[in-house]
Amino acid sequence: MRSTAVNGQVLAAGLFLLVWCCSRGHVGGEEAVSSPPNVVFILADDLGFNDVGYHGRDDMSAIRTPVLDALAGEGVKLEKYYVQPICTPSRSQLLTGRYQIHTGLQHGVIRPPQPNALPLDEVTLPQKLKERGYATSMVGKWHLGFYKDAFLPTERGFDSFLGYLSGKEGYYTHDNTFKLGGTVMKGYDLRANKSVVKHFRGHYSTHLFTEKAVHTIKHHDRSKPLFLYVAYQAVHEPLEVPKRYKIPYAHVENERRRTYAGMVSCMDEGIGNITKALRHSGLYNNTVIIFSTDNGGPTQCAANNWPLRGEKGTLWEGGVRGVGFVHSPLLPASIRGSINHELMHISDWLPTIVAGVAGGRLNGTKPLDGFNMWGTIRGEVPSPRKELLHNIDPLVVHPYYPEDSETDQDAWSEMWSNHNLIAGVPRFQRFNSSIRAALRVGDWKIQTGHGGSWKPMPHPNSWTPPPESGLGVVNPILRPGQHLWLFNITADPLEENDLSDDYPDVVATMLDRLDQYYQDSVPVRYPSWDPSANPALHGGAWGPWE
């Protein structure tokens, strides 16, 4: 049960939000609404589905997010919104509008010493917005490759950048250590544009990135619309936060969860400061604020996705169903404060922002997998999206089957004879269900492979309640060697009832669709580590080495 102090603090925060949410236009004089609008896209890192207040308060979570609750409550909550299960793929799809099977980023994340990156022939969201005259600025985590100078954010469409290039680092030190066997590579990772900036050591990154975002808003040249991409480090590991943010969660016994909750609160405060800066600068009335997580929360790092199944890294709903909302005074009054249950995916943001919000053109990109959802978000039309591919990763194969079974018809026959779903269908013409993949079509979701994550995790297939609930992990009963699941995800969003034995025709159709995607995919690009990347060879900092 929450303490009186916690309730009082939450009430005070709520009253504070009510005051500034109701004070539109009286500070600094809001500018007249013009076109195209400013866009502020805020991306949280590893935020669990149950770790935002408006979800968690009904599902035993102690975490409170009064700013996010207020913004979402006055905007449109996206409650059938999907992301990718890990960092790099989500960020690549956000900035290109294209599935990772079309960019070669199907497997894992980009590691610091890997000569890998988002391909240069992919047109990015900020590049398209610059065609509409936008000033483009990025703050925070990149994680789309940096082994050559051409892959840095300021070469991919951003006018300015303050942040780090790799996947994680110390919140105070800004150091990232990569270990592989006996090899250890450690380096500093914080840049302003292309230059390493070491004077921010000791500056907590959530505060730093918030301050930079506020500075960008205050000093924005209003002759241009603004696109500001704030990719917070929060709430990715390591679990670090100033002590004062943990005080409201003193009643939470689990120390890691208490720290994680404080990290969420610190980020929530930062988003409030960004929103206040928009108001004080007179930009708010012509701004669209978008909030999203990049993937589900990792339960081993104290995040939580309850009541969804699975976690970060998995293709269960807990790994791919994300927290997301849109907040703007430009939204019709009739849909502010509403919940949108239309199917939407992170790959939809490029066409939605460029064509929908900014009124730009989508020519010049490669074929997009995303859809313009602006009319759907505004409540005007149903979602044009009827299906979404979660992923196909041919580098992760169920250990029950040989990895070369894709071209071995005898192995294919053995595989299908061990599964009674495709009777009467030529067995070698179906998608190899030993490959890790998942697809959503209408109400149906199919998942193949071994289940779980692309790398070992404690409870990848389970339902994990928040530590403060006092409840234990609920583990599923898995059939030995099982490599295929089918769910009616609309009726069963918690993925409790596998229907693969009951609907063989649906399974066959879904496997055919997966195979179509697979045939249209490009080879996975996941190169070996390059010793030339060692920061010791580059002044002690991570950065381009080729």
PDB file of N, CA and C in Angstrom, residues 242-309:
ATOM      1  N   PRO A 242      19.824   9.928  -9.314  1.00  0.00           N
ATOM      2  CA  PRO A 242      20.027  10.710  -8.088  1.00  0.00           C
ATOM      3  C   PRO A 242      19.081  10.249  -6.977  1.00  0.00           C
ATOM      4  N   LYS A 243      19.567  10.247  -5.768  1.00  0.00           N
ATOM      5  CA  LYS A 243      18.833   9.669  -4.641  1.00  0.00           C
ATOM      6  C   LYS A 243      17.447  10.271  -4.444  1.00  0.00           C
ATOM      7  N   ARG A 244      17.302  11.558  -4.731  1.00  0.00           N
ATOM      8  CA  ARG A 244      16.025  12.207  -4.432  1.00  0.00           C
ATOM      9  C   ARG A 244      14.861  11.603  -5.213  1.00  0.00           C
ATOM     10  N   TYR A 245      15.151  11.008  -6.364  1.00  0.00           N
ATOM     11  CA  TYR A 245      14.074  10.427  -7.164  1.00  0.00           C
ATOM     12  C   TYR A 245      13.608   9.076  -6.631  1.00  0.00           C
ATOM     13  N   LYS A 246      14.388   8.501  -5.726  1.00  0.00           N
ATOM     14  CA  LYS A 246      13.988   7.226  -5.130  1.00  0.00           C
ATOM     15  C   LYS A 246      13.152   7.406  -3.865  1.00  0.00           C
ATOM     16  N   ILE A 247      13.169   8.616  -3.326  1.00  0.00           N
ATOM     17  CA  ILE A 247      12.470   8.851  -2.059  1.00  0.00           C
ATOM     18  C   ILE A 247      10.978   8.511  -2.134  1.00  0.00           C
ATOM     19  N   PRO A 248      10.252   8.898  -3.202  1.00  0.00           N
ATOM     20  CA  PRO A 248       8.822   8.550  -3.248  1.00  0.00           C
ATOM     21  C   PRO A 248       8.557   7.046  -3.287  1.00  0.00           C
ATOM     22  N   TYR A 249       9.589   6.261  -3.550  1.00  0.00           N
ATOM     23  CA  TYR A 249       9.412   4.812  -3.669  1.00  0.00           C
ATOM     24  C   TYR A 249      10.094   4.060  -2.532  1.00  0.00           C
ATOM     25  N   ALA A 250      10.245   4.738  -1.396  1.00  0.00           N
ATOM     26  CA  ALA A 250      10.905   4.109  -0.258  1.00  0.00           C
ATOM     27  C   ALA A 250      10.172   2.864   0.209  1.00  0.00           C
ATOM     28  N   HIS A 251       8.879   2.779  -0.074  1.00  0.00           N
ATOM     29  CA  HIS A 251       8.093   1.625   0.356  1.00  0.00           C
ATOM     30  C   HIS A 251       8.319   0.405  -0.530  1.00  0.00           C
ATOM     31  N   VAL A 252       8.989   0.582  -1.664  1.00  0.00           N
ATOM     32  CA  VAL A 252       9.262  -0.540  -2.565  1.00  0.00           C
ATOM     33  C   VAL A 252      10.489  -1.277  -2.040  1.00  0.00           C
ATOM     34  N   GLU A 253      10.318  -2.521  -1.630  1.00  0.00           N
ATOM     35  CA  GLU A 253      11.399  -3.264  -0.984  1.00  0.00           C
ATOM     36  C   GLU A 253      12.508  -3.650  -1.956  1.00  0.00           C
ATOM     37  N   ASN A 254      12.158  -3.967  -3.180  1.00  0.00           N
ATOM     38  CA  ASN A 254      13.151  -4.386  -4.167  1.00  0.00           C
ATOM     39  C   ASN A 254      13.988  -3.178  -4.580  1.00  0.00           C
ATOM     40  N   GLU A 255      15.288  -3.210  -4.228  1.00  0.00           N
ATOM     41  CA  GLU A 255      16.126  -2.032  -4.436  1.00  0.00           C
ATOM     42  C   GLU A 255      16.294  -1.695  -5.909  1.00  0.00           C
ATOM     43  N   ARG A 256      16.402  -2.703  -6.769  1.00  0.00           N
ATOM     44  CA  ARG A 256      16.542  -2.440  -8.197  1.00  0.00           C
ATOM     45  C   ARG A 256      15.267  -1.805  -8.759  1.00  0.00           C
ATOM     46  N   ARG A 257      14.141  -2.314  -8.308  1.00  0.00           N
ATOM     47  CA  ARG A 257      12.871  -1.735  -8.749  1.00  0.00           C
ATOM     48  C   ARG A 257      12.723  -0.297  -8.245  1.00  0.00           C
ATOM     49  N   ARG A 258      13.200  -0.042  -7.027  1.00  0.00           N
ATOM     50  CA  ARG A 258      13.116   1.299  -6.464  1.00  0.00           C
ATOM     51  C   ARG A 258      13.964   2.275  -7.288  1.00  0.00           C
ATOM     52  N   THR A 259      15.151   1.841  -7.684  1.00  0.00           N
ATOM     53  CA  THR A 259      16.011   2.684  -8.514  1.00  0.00           C
ATOM     54  C   THR A 259      15.398   2.895  -9.888  1.00  0.00           C
ATOM     55  N   TYR A 260      14.903   1.817 -10.470  1.00  0.00           N
ATOM     56  CA  TYR A 260      14.273   1.913 -11.788  1.00  0.00           C
ATOM     57  C   TYR A 260      13.091   2.885 -11.745  1.00  0.00           C
ATOM     58  N   ALA A 261      12.270   2.782 -10.703  1.00  0.00           N
ATOM     59  CA  ALA A 261      11.119   3.682 -10.570  1.00  0.00           C
ATOM     60  C   ALA A 261      11.576   5.137 -10.493  1.00  0.00           C
ATOM     61  N   GLY A 262      12.672   5.385  -9.765  1.00  0.00           N
ATOM     62  CA  GLY A 262      13.210   6.735  -9.697  1.00  0.00           C
ATOM     63  C   GLY A 262      13.685   7.231 -11.049  1.00  0.00           C
ATOM     64  N   MET A 263      14.258   6.332 -11.848  1.00  0.00           N
ATOM     65  CA  MET A 263      14.693   6.698 -13.200  1.00  0.00           C
ATOM     66  C   MET A 263      13.517   7.103 -14.073  1.00  0.00           C
ATOM     67  N   VAL A 264      12.402   6.375 -13.932  1.00  0.00           N
ATOM     68  CA  VAL A 264      11.197   6.725 -14.681  1.00  0.00           C
ATOM     69  C   VAL A 264      10.690   8.100 -14.243  1.00  0.00           C
ATOM     70  N   SER A 265      10.674   8.339 -12.938  1.00  0.00           N
ATOM     71  CA  SER A 265      10.190   9.631 -12.433  1.00  0.00           C
ATOM     72  C   SER A 265      11.061  10.783 -12.905  1.00  0.00           C
ATOM     73  N   CYS A 266      12.369  10.558 -12.958  1.00  0.00           N
ATOM     74  CA  CYS A 266      13.281  11.598 -13.435  1.00  0.00           C
ATOM     75  C   CYS A 266      13.002  11.919 -14.903  1.00  0.00           C
ATOM     76  N   MET A 267      12.788  10.896 -15.714  1.00  0.00           N
ATOM     77  CA  MET A 267      12.452  11.117 -17.119  1.00  0.00           C
ATOM     78  C   MET A 267      11.111  11.834 -17.244  1.00  0.00           C
ATOM     79  N   ASP A 268      10.145  11.440 -16.437  1.00  0.00           N
ATOM     80  CA  ASP A 268       8.833  12.077 -16.463  1.00  0.00           C
ATOM     81  C   ASP A 268       8.956  13.565 -16.152  1.00  0.00           C
ATOM     82  N   GLU A 269       9.761  13.894 -15.159  1.00  0.00           N
ATOM     83  CA  GLU A 269      10.005  15.300 -14.825  1.00  0.00           C
ATOM     84  C   GLU A 269      10.627  16.031 -16.012  1.00  0.00           C
ATOM     85  N   GLY A 270      11.589  15.375 -16.673  1.00  0.00           N
ATOM     86  CA  GLY A 270      12.244  15.990 -17.821  1.00  0.00           C
ATOM     87  C   GLY A 270      11.280  16.289 -18.950  1.00  0.00           C
ATOM     88  N   ILE A 271      10.359  15.379 -19.193  1.00  0.00           N
ATOM     89  CA  ILE A 271       9.365  15.594 -20.252  1.00  0.00           C
ATOM     90  C   ILE A 271       8.455  16.761 -19.877  1.00  0.00           C
ATOM     91  N   GLY A 272       8.164  16.899 -18.593  1.00  0.00           N
ATOM     92  CA  GLY A 272       7.420  18.073 -18.144  1.00  0.00           C
ATOM     93  C   GLY A 272       8.171  19.361 -18.422  1.00  0.00           C
ATOM     94  N   ASN A 273       9.492  19.352 -18.212  1.00  0.00           N
ATOM     95  CA  ASN A 273      10.295  20.552 -18.477  1.00  0.00           C
ATOM     96  C   ASN A 273      10.340  20.883 -19.966  1.00  0.00           C
ATOM     97  N   ILE A 274      10.397  19.854 -20.805  1.00  0.00           N
ATOM     98  CA  ILE A 274      10.368  20.082 -22.249  1.00  0.00           C
ATOM     99  C   ILE A 274       9.041  20.699 -22.669  1.00  0.00           C
ATOM    100  N   THR A 275       7.958  20.187 -22.115  1.00  0.00           N
ATOM    101  CA  THR A 275       6.636  20.703 -22.462  1.00  0.00           C
ATOM    102  C   THR A 275       6.468  22.147 -21.980  1.00  0.00           C
ATOM    103  N   LYS A 276       6.961  22.441 -20.784  1.00  0.00           N
ATOM    104  CA  LYS A 276       6.901  23.823 -20.290  1.00  0.00           C
ATOM    105  C   LYS A 276       7.714  24.757 -21.176  1.00  0.00           C
ATOM    106  N   ALA A 277       8.856  24.270 -21.672  1.00  0.00           N
ATOM    107  CA  ALA A 277       9.677  25.097 -22.558  1.00  0.00           C
ATOM    108  C   ALA A 277       8.929  25.418 -23.852  1.00  0.00           C
ATOM    109  N   LEU A 278       8.181  24.464 -24.362  1.00  0.00           N
ATOM    110  CA  LEU A 278       7.369  24.722 -25.555  1.00  0.00           C
ATOM    111  C   LEU A 278       6.335  25.809 -25.281  1.00  0.00           C
ATOM    112  N   ARG A 279       5.731  25.777 -24.114  1.00  0.00           N
ATOM    113  CA  ARG A 279       4.721  26.771 -23.765  1.00  0.00           C
ATOM    114  C   ARG A 279       5.359  28.152 -23.599  1.00  0.00           C
ATOM    115  N   HIS A 280       6.434  28.218 -22.824  1.00  0.00           N
ATOM    116  CA  HIS A 280       7.080  29.497 -22.556  1.00  0.00           C
ATOM    117  C   HIS A 280       7.675  30.111 -23.819  1.00  0.00           C
ATOM    118  N   SER A 281       8.059  29.274 -24.782  1.00  0.00           N
ATOM    119  CA  SER A 281       8.657  29.769 -26.016  1.00  0.00           C
ATOM    120  C   SER A 281       7.610  30.108 -27.076  1.00  0.00           C
ATOM    121  N   GLY A 282       6.350  29.871 -26.751  1.00  0.00           N
ATOM    122  CA  GLY A 282       5.289  30.189 -27.690  1.00  0.00           C
ATOM    123  C   GLY A 282       5.150  29.206 -28.831  1.00  0.00           C
ATOM    124  N   LEU A 283       5.715  28.005 -28.699  1.00  0.00           N
ATOM    125  CA  LEU A 283       5.664  27.014 -29.770  1.00  0.00           C
ATOM    126  C   LEU A 283       4.568  25.975 -29.584  1.00  0.00           C
ATOM    127  N   TYR A 284       4.045  25.891 -28.383  1.00  0.00           N
ATOM    128  CA  TYR A 284       3.188  24.765 -28.031  1.00  0.00           C
ATOM    129  C   TYR A 284       1.963  24.630 -28.929  1.00  0.00           C
ATOM    130  N   ASN A 285       1.295  25.730 -29.223  1.00  0.00           N
ATOM    131  CA  ASN A 285       0.027  25.653 -29.962  1.00  0.00           C
ATOM    132  C   ASN A 285       0.172  25.092 -31.371  1.00  0.00           C
ATOM    133  N   ASN A 286       1.411  25.117 -31.881  1.00  0.00           N
ATOM    134  CA  ASN A 286       1.636  24.581 -33.220  1.00  0.00           C
ATOM    135  C   ASN A 286       2.632  23.416 -33.166  1.00  0.00           C
ATOM    136  N   THR A 287       2.507  22.594 -32.143  1.00  0.00           N
ATOM    137  CA  THR A 287       3.438  21.475 -31.950  1.00  0.00           C
ATOM    138  C   THR A 287       2.682  20.180 -31.737  1.00  0.00           C
ATOM    139  N   VAL A 288       3.217  19.125 -32.323  1.00  0.00           N
ATOM    140  CA  VAL A 288       2.742  17.766 -32.081  1.00  0.00           C
ATOM    141  C   VAL A 288       3.792  17.050 -31.248  1.00  0.00           C
ATOM    142  N   ILE A 289       3.400  16.576 -30.077  1.00  0.00           N
ATOM    143  CA  ILE A 289       4.295  15.813 -29.195  1.00  0.00           C
ATOM    144  C   ILE A 289       3.949  14.338 -29.320  1.00  0.00           C
ATOM    145  N   ILE A 290       4.950  13.538 -29.631  1.00  0.00           N
ATOM    146  CA  ILE A 290       4.765  12.091 -29.762  1.00  0.00           C
ATOM    147  C   ILE A 290       5.650  11.403 -28.741  1.00  0.00           C
ATOM    148  N   PHE A 291       5.094  10.459 -28.019  1.00  0.00           N
ATOM    149  CA  PHE A 291       5.862   9.690 -27.036  1.00  0.00           C
ATOM    150  C   PHE A 291       5.782   8.212 -27.373  1.00  0.00           C
ATOM    151  N   SER A 292       6.922   7.532 -27.258  1.00  0.00           N
ATOM    152  CA  SER A 292       6.967   6.095 -27.534  1.00  0.00           C
ATOM    153  C   SER A 292       8.090   5.466 -26.733  1.00  0.00           C
ATOM    154  N   THR A 293       7.921   4.191 -26.405  1.00  0.00           N
ATOM    155  CA  THR A 293       9.044   3.399 -25.946  1.00  0.00           C
ATOM    156  C   THR A 293       9.650   2.715 -27.159  1.00  0.00           C
ATOM    157  N   ASP A 294      10.913   2.262 -27.032  1.00  0.00           N
ATOM    158  CA  ASP A 294      11.542   1.593 -28.168  1.00  0.00           C
ATOM    159  C   ASP A 294      11.289   0.094 -28.169  1.00  0.00           C
ATOM    160  N   ASN A 295      11.017  -0.474 -27.016  1.00  0.00           N
ATOM    161  CA  ASN A 295      10.722  -1.909 -26.906  1.00  0.00           C
ATOM    162  C   ASN A 295      10.136  -2.186 -25.537  1.00  0.00           C
ATOM    163  N   GLY A 296       9.740  -3.427 -25.317  1.00  0.00           N
ATOM    164  CA  GLY A 296       9.238  -3.789 -24.008  1.00  0.00           C
ATOM    165  C   GLY A 296      10.326  -3.712 -22.951  1.00  0.00           C
ATOM    166  N   GLY A 297       9.916  -3.739 -21.692  1.00  0.00           N
ATOM    167  CA  GLY A 297      10.866  -3.607 -20.605  1.00  0.00           C
ATOM    168  C   GLY A 297      11.570  -4.906 -20.275  1.00  0.00           C
ATOM    169  N   PRO A 298      12.863  -4.850 -19.921  1.00  0.00           N
ATOM    170  CA  PRO A 298      13.602  -6.037 -19.492  1.00  0.00           C
ATOM    171  C   PRO A 298      13.356  -6.317 -18.013  1.00  0.00           C
ATOM    172  N   THR A 299      12.705  -7.414 -17.709  1.00  0.00           N
ATOM    173  CA  THR A 299      12.342  -7.682 -16.312  1.00  0.00           C
ATOM    174  C   THR A 299      13.566  -7.920 -15.445  1.00  0.00           C
ATOM    175  N   GLN A 300      14.676  -8.420 -16.025  1.00  0.00           N
ATOM    176  CA  GLN A 300      15.872  -8.639 -15.215  1.00  0.00           C
ATOM    177  C   GLN A 300      16.507  -7.320 -14.798  1.00  0.00           C
ATOM    178  N   CYS A 301      16.075  -6.220 -15.422  1.00  0.00           N
ATOM    179  CA  CYS A 301      16.561  -4.889 -15.051  1.00  0.00           C
ATOM    180  C   CYS A 301      15.481  -4.096 -14.330  1.00  0.00           C
ATOM    181  N   ALA A 302      14.504  -4.812 -13.768  1.00  0.00           N
ATOM    182  CA  ALA A 302      13.462  -4.236 -12.902  1.00  0.00           C
ATOM    183  C   ALA A 302      12.345  -3.546 -13.660  1.00  0.00           C
ATOM    184  N   ALA A 303      12.339  -3.621 -14.995  1.00  0.00           N
ATOM    185  CA  ALA A 303      11.199  -3.111 -15.751  1.00  0.00           C
ATOM    186  C   ALA A 303      10.052  -4.103 -15.661  1.00  0.00           C
ATOM    187  N   ASN A 304       8.881  -3.689 -16.143  1.00  0.00           N
ATOM    188  CA  ASN A 304       7.725  -4.561 -16.002  1.00  0.00           C
ATOM    189  C   ASN A 304       6.734  -4.349 -17.138  1.00  0.00           C
ATOM    190  N   ASN A 305       6.194  -5.458 -17.647  1.00  0.00           N
ATOM    191  CA  ASN A 305       5.221  -5.419 -18.750  1.00  0.00           C
ATOM    192  C   ASN A 305       3.882  -6.049 -18.373  1.00  0.00           C
ATOM    193  N   TRP A 306       3.708  -6.409 -17.127  1.00  0.00           N
ATOM    194  CA  TRP A 306       2.481  -7.032 -16.647  1.00  0.00           C
ATOM    195  C   TRP A 306       1.267  -6.222 -17.092  1.00  0.00           C
ATOM    196  N   PRO A 307       0.194  -6.868 -17.535  1.00  0.00           N
ATOM    197  CA  PRO A 307      -0.042  -8.315 -17.516  1.00  0.00           C
ATOM    198  C   PRO A 307       0.361  -9.037 -18.800  1.00  0.00           C
ATOM    199  N   LEU A 308       1.133  -8.357 -19.665  1.00  0.00           N
ATOM    200  CA  LEU A 308       1.518  -8.966 -20.931  1.00  0.00           C
ATOM    201  C   LEU A 308       2.567 -10.057 -20.708  1.00  0.00           C
ATOM    202  N   ARG A 309       2.632 -10.958 -21.646  1.00  0.00           N
ATOM    203  CA  ARG A 309       3.585 -12.058 -21.589  1.00  0.00           C
ATOM    204  C   ARG A 309       4.920 -11.630 -22.195  1.00  0.00           C
TER     205      ARG A 309
END
